[in-house]
PDB file of C-alpha atoms in Angstrom:
ATOM      1  CA  MET G 745       0.000   0.000   0.000  1.00 73.00           C
ATOM      2  CA  LYS G 746       1.245   3.475  -0.863  1.00 85.00           C
ATOM      3  CA  LYS G 747       1.962   6.001   1.853  1.00 94.00           C
ATOM      4  CA  TYR G 748      -0.385   8.724   0.555  1.00 98.00           C
ATOM      5  CA  LYS G 749      -3.891   8.672  -0.936  1.00 98.00           C
ATOM      6  CA  ARG G 750      -3.946  11.897  -2.994  1.00 98.00           C
ATOM      7  CA  GLY G 751      -0.775  13.534  -4.204  1.00 98.00           C
ATOM      8  CA  TYR G 752      -0.299  16.840  -5.970  1.00 98.00           C
ATOM      9  CA  THR G 753       2.457  18.523  -7.878  1.00 98.00           C
ATOM     10  CA  GLN G 754       2.453  21.636 -10.015  1.00 97.00           C
ATOM     11  CA  GLY G 755       4.611  23.098 -12.733  1.00 96.00           C
ATOM     12  CA  VAL G 756       4.820  24.655 -16.163  1.00 96.00           C
ATOM     13  CA  TYR G 757       5.826  21.465 -18.032  1.00 95.00           C
ATOM     14  CA  ASP G 758       6.874  23.482 -21.060  1.00 93.00           C
ATOM     15  CA  MET G 759       8.977  21.458 -23.479  1.00 89.00           C
ATOM     16  CA  PHE G 760       8.284  18.268 -21.507  1.00 91.00           C
ATOM     17  CA  HIS G 761      11.542  16.448 -20.724  1.00 91.00           C
ATOM     18  CA  VAL G 762      12.943  13.506 -18.744  1.00 93.00           C
ATOM     19  CA  GLY G 763      13.257  15.606 -15.573  1.00 93.00           C
ATOM     20  CA  HIS G 764       9.494  16.179 -15.630  1.00 94.00           C
ATOM     21  CA  LEU G 765       8.888  12.482 -16.243  1.00 96.00           C
ATOM     22  CA  ASN G 766      11.180  11.471 -13.376  1.00 96.00           C
ATOM     23  CA  LEU G 767       9.397  13.791 -10.955  1.00 96.00           C
ATOM     24  CA  LEU G 768       5.947  12.501 -11.941  1.00 98.00           C
ATOM     25  CA  ASN G 769       6.999   8.856 -11.763  1.00 97.00           C
ATOM     26  CA  ARG G 770       8.623   9.334  -8.345  1.00 97.00           C
ATOM     27  CA  ALA G 771       5.527  11.127  -7.066  1.00 98.00           C
ATOM     28  CA  LYS G 772       3.215   8.369  -8.298  1.00 98.00           C
ATOM     29  CA  GLU G 773       5.351   5.751  -6.522  1.00 97.00           C
ATOM     30  CA  GLN G 774       4.275   7.351  -3.238  1.00 97.00           C
ATOM     31  CA  CYS G 775       0.569   8.019  -3.780  1.00 98.00           C
ATOM     32  CA  GLU G 776      -2.508   6.193  -5.002  1.00 97.00           C
ATOM     33  CA  TYR G 777      -3.899   9.123  -7.015  1.00 98.00           C
ATOM     34  CA  LEU G 778      -1.695  11.828  -8.545  1.00 98.00           C
ATOM     35  CA  ILE G 779      -3.097  15.207  -9.577  1.00 98.00           C
ATOM     36  CA  VAL G 780      -0.843  17.493 -11.603  1.00 98.00           C
ATOM     37  CA  GLY G 781      -1.457  21.213 -11.803  1.00 98.00           C
ATOM     38  CA  VAL G 782      -0.245  22.708 -15.065  1.00 98.00           C
ATOM     39  CA  ASN G 783       0.381  26.445 -14.752  1.00 97.00           C
ATOM     40  CA  SER G 784      -1.782  28.435 -17.161  1.00 98.00           C
ATOM     41  CA  ASP G 785      -0.197  30.661 -19.792  1.00 97.00           C
ATOM     42  CA  SER G 786      -1.308  33.794 -17.930  1.00 96.00           C
ATOM     43  CA  LEU G 787       0.158  32.536 -14.640  1.00 97.00           C
ATOM     44  CA  VAL G 788       3.498  31.738 -16.303  1.00 96.00           C
ATOM     45  CA  GLN G 789       3.576  35.192 -17.888  1.00 95.00           C
ATOM     46  CA  GLU G 790       2.734  36.782 -14.525  1.00 95.00           C
ATOM     47  CA  TYR G 791       5.538  35.223 -12.469  1.00 93.00           C
ATOM     48  CA  LYS G 792       8.160  34.142 -15.038  1.00 92.00           C
ATOM     49  CA  HIS G 793       7.618  37.052 -17.429  1.00 92.00           C
ATOM     50  CA  LYS G 794       7.784  34.790 -20.469  1.00 91.00           C
ATOM     51  CA  VAL G 795       5.383  33.070 -22.803  1.00 93.00           C
ATOM     52  CA  PRO G 796       5.487  29.270 -22.755  1.00 94.00           C
ATOM     53  CA  VAL G 797       6.618  27.629 -25.993  1.00 93.00           C
ATOM     54  CA  ILE G 798       3.674  25.191 -25.789  1.00 95.00           C
ATOM     55  CA  ASN G 799       0.246  26.584 -24.875  1.00 96.00           C
ATOM     56  CA  GLY G 800      -1.452  25.622 -21.623  1.00 97.00           C
ATOM     57  CA  GLN G 801      -4.146  23.363 -23.062  1.00 98.00           C
ATOM     58  CA  ASP G 802      -1.560  21.365 -25.000  1.00 97.00           C
ATOM     59  CA  ARG G 803       0.753  21.140 -21.974  1.00 98.00           C
ATOM     60  CA  ARG G 804      -2.144  19.872 -19.855  1.00 98.00           C
ATOM     61  CA  TYR G 805      -3.041  17.321 -22.542  1.00 98.00           C
ATOM     62  CA  ILE G 806       0.554  16.056 -22.678  1.00 97.00           C
ATOM     63  CA  VAL G 807       0.749  15.736 -18.892  1.00 98.00           C
ATOM     64  CA  GLU G 808      -2.617  13.991 -18.536  1.00 97.00           C
ATOM     65  CA  ASN G 809      -1.410  11.330 -20.973  1.00 98.00           C
ATOM     66  CA  ILE G 810       1.613  10.381 -18.864  1.00 98.00           C
ATOM     67  CA  LYS G 811       1.010   6.942 -17.321  1.00 98.00           C
ATOM     68  CA  ALA G 812       1.838   8.128 -13.770  1.00 98.00           C
ATOM     69  CA  VAL G 813      -0.730  10.949 -13.890  1.00 98.00           C
ATOM     70  CA  ASP G 814      -4.316  10.307 -12.821  1.00 98.00           C
ATOM     71  CA  GLU G 815      -5.584  13.841 -13.420  1.00 98.00           C
ATOM     72  CA  ALA G 816      -4.131  17.023 -14.922  1.00 98.00           C
ATOM     73  CA  ILE G 817      -5.697  20.453 -14.504  1.00 98.00           C
ATOM     74  CA  LEU G 818      -4.837  23.986 -15.607  1.00 98.00           C
ATOM     75  CA  VAL G 819      -4.190  26.256 -12.626  1.00 98.00           C
ATOM     76  CA  ASP G 820      -4.091  30.021 -12.220  1.00 97.00           C
ATOM     77  CA  THR G 821      -2.451  30.292  -8.798  1.00 97.00           C
ATOM     78  CA  LEU G 822       0.809  29.411  -7.069  1.00 96.00           C
ATOM     79  CA  ASP G 823      -1.006  29.336  -3.700  1.00 96.00           C
ATOM     80  CA  LYS G 824      -0.780  25.723  -2.528  1.00 96.00           C
ATOM     81  CA  MET G 825      -3.256  26.281   0.355  1.00 96.00           C
ATOM     82  CA  THR G 826      -5.882  27.330  -2.192  1.00 96.00           C
ATOM     83  CA  MET G 827      -5.120  24.261  -4.292  1.00 97.00           C
ATOM     84  CA  CYS G 828      -5.307  21.980  -1.253  1.00 97.00           C
ATOM     85  CA  LYS G 829      -8.727  23.346  -0.277  1.00 96.00           C
ATOM     86  CA  CYS G 830      -9.991  22.599  -3.807  1.00 96.00           C
ATOM     87  CA  LEU G 831      -8.328  19.229  -4.372  1.00 98.00           C
ATOM     88  CA  HIS G 832      -8.022  17.760  -0.857  1.00 97.00           C
ATOM     89  CA  PHE G 833      -4.572  16.208  -1.316  1.00 98.00           C
ATOM     90  CA  ASP G 834      -2.550  14.855   1.596  1.00 97.00           C
ATOM     91  CA  VAL G 835       0.896  15.389   0.078  1.00 98.00           C
ATOM     92  CA  ILE G 836       2.527  17.773  -2.340  1.00 98.00           C
ATOM     93  CA  PHE G 837       5.646  16.846  -4.305  1.00 98.00           C
ATOM     94  CA  ILE G 838       8.333  19.280  -5.422  1.00 96.00           C
ATOM     95  CA  GLY G 839      11.872  18.956  -6.756  1.00 93.00           C
ATOM     96  CA  ASP G 840      14.575  19.075  -4.100  1.00 92.00           C
ATOM     97  CA  ASP G 841      16.193  22.013  -5.893  1.00 90.00           C
ATOM     98  CA  TRP G 842      13.544  24.068  -4.016  1.00 91.00           C
ATOM     99  CA  LYS G 843      14.559  22.722  -0.591  1.00 93.00           C
ATOM    100  CA  GLY G 844      15.512  25.599   1.697  1.00 93.00           C
ATOM    101  CA  ASN G 845      13.724  28.186  -0.489  1.00 94.00           C
ATOM    102  CA  PRO G 846      11.954  30.614   1.901  1.00 95.00           C
ATOM    103  CA  ARG G 847       8.655  30.455  -0.011  1.00 92.00           C
ATOM    104  CA  TRP G 848       8.649  26.661   0.066  1.00 94.00           C
ATOM    105  CA  GLU G 849       9.646  26.511   3.723  1.00 94.00           C
ATOM    106  CA  ALA G 850       6.702  28.813   4.561  1.00 95.00           C
ATOM    107  CA  THR G 851       4.409  26.684   2.392  1.00 95.00           C
ATOM    108  CA  ARG G 852       5.602  23.550   4.170  1.00 95.00           C
ATOM    109  CA  GLU G 853       4.774  25.082   7.561  1.00 96.00           C
ATOM    110  CA  GLN G 854       1.302  26.188   6.397  1.00 96.00           C
ATOM    111  CA  LEU G 855       0.465  22.784   4.943  1.00 97.00           C
ATOM    112  CA  LYS G 856       1.824  20.966   7.992  1.00 96.00           C
ATOM    113  CA  GLU G 857      -0.790  22.766  10.119  1.00 96.00           C
ATOM    114  CA  ILE G 858      -3.557  21.061   8.119  1.00 96.00           C
ATOM    115  CA  GLY G 859      -1.855  17.655   8.004  1.00 97.00           C
ATOM    116  CA  VAL G 860      -0.425  17.862   4.477  1.00 98.00           C
ATOM    117  CA  ASP G 861       3.153  16.737   3.880  1.00 97.00           C
ATOM    118  CA  VAL G 862       5.642  18.352   1.498  1.00 97.00           C
ATOM    119  CA  VAL G 863       7.953  15.784  -0.082  1.00 97.00           C
ATOM    120  CA  PHE G 864      11.068  16.974  -1.892  1.00 96.00           C
ATOM    121  CA  LEU G 865      11.940  14.592  -4.723  1.00 96.00           C
ATOM    122  CA  PRO G 866      15.375  14.277  -6.364  1.00 92.00           C
ATOM    123  CA  TYR G 867      15.926  16.873  -9.069  1.00 86.00           C
ATOM    124  CA  THR G 868      17.203  15.522 -12.388  1.00 83.00           C
ATOM    125  CA  SER G 869      20.366  17.548 -12.841  1.00 72.00           C
ATOM    126  CA  GLY G 870      21.397  18.864 -16.221  1.00 67.00           C
ATOM    127  CA  VAL G 871      17.874  19.100 -17.649  1.00 61.00           C
ATOM    128  CA  CYS G 872      15.545  22.092 -17.408  1.00 64.00           C
ATOM    129  CA  SER G 873      13.210  23.864 -19.799  1.00 59.00           C
ATOM    130  CA  THR G 874      15.030  27.192 -19.377  1.00 58.00           C
ATOM    131  CA  GLU G 875      18.306  25.653 -20.570  1.00 58.00           C
ATOM    132  CA  LEU G 876      16.536  23.803 -23.403  1.00 55.00           C
ATOM    133  CA  ARG G 877      14.973  27.090 -24.484  1.00 55.00           C
ATOM    134  CA  LYS G 878      18.360  28.886 -24.414  1.00 62.00           C
ATOM    135  CA  SER G 879      19.924  26.099 -26.452  1.00 57.00           C
ATOM    136  CA  ARG G 880      17.077  26.238 -28.958  1.00 58.00           C
ATOM    137  CA  ASP G 881      17.263  30.019 -29.229  1.00 62.00           C
ATOM    138  CA  SER G 882      21.043  30.023 -29.790  1.00 60.00           C
ATOM    139  CA  ASN G 883      20.722  27.307 -32.456  1.00 58.00           C
ATOM    140  CA  ILE G 884      18.012  29.308 -34.237  1.00 56.00           C
ATOM    141  CA  SER G 885      20.079  32.492 -34.274  1.00 50.00           C
ATOM    142  CA  GLU G 886      23.157  30.600 -35.541  1.00 50.00           C
ATOM    143  CA  THR G 887      21.249  29.093 -38.480  1.00 49.00           C
ATOM    144  CA  ASP G 888      19.633  32.443 -39.301  1.00 51.00           C
ATOM    145  CA  VAL G 889      23.097  33.964 -39.767  1.00 47.00           C
ATOM    146  CA  GLU G 890      24.219  31.411 -42.345  1.00 47.00           C
TER     147      GLU G 890
END
C-alpha cells in the first residue's frame, strides 16, 4: 500500500523532458492518485515574465497522458493552500532544488498545520526547460546567420 492517498504537484511542463517524467513517476510511486497542476499561460507570464513555448491546453493534454498521472488540470495560482482546499490532497511533491527556499519553507509550515506533507523529490540535474529554451534560441540564431 502506498503512503499517501492523494498527491499533488504543479509546474509549467513546457517542453516536456525527462526531468518532468522522473518527478511525476517518483511522485506516483508514493501516492494512489496523482493530480498534476499545469500552470496556465497567464500565470506563467505573470511570475516568469515569459510566454510558454507550448500553450497551456496542449501542456495539460501532454501531462494527462503520462502513465503516472491520474488527473491534470490547468491552474491560475501558485497558492498551494488554495489548491489543497480545492483538491483535498494529503501530500505535495516538489523537486529538491527548491529545498531551503523561503517560499517553500513557509508553504511547508502552512500545509503541515492542516496535516499535508511536502515531499522533496530528487531533481534531475542537467535538464531544465530554461536551458533547453536557451539552447534552442542560440541554435536558431546561428542558423539564421548562415
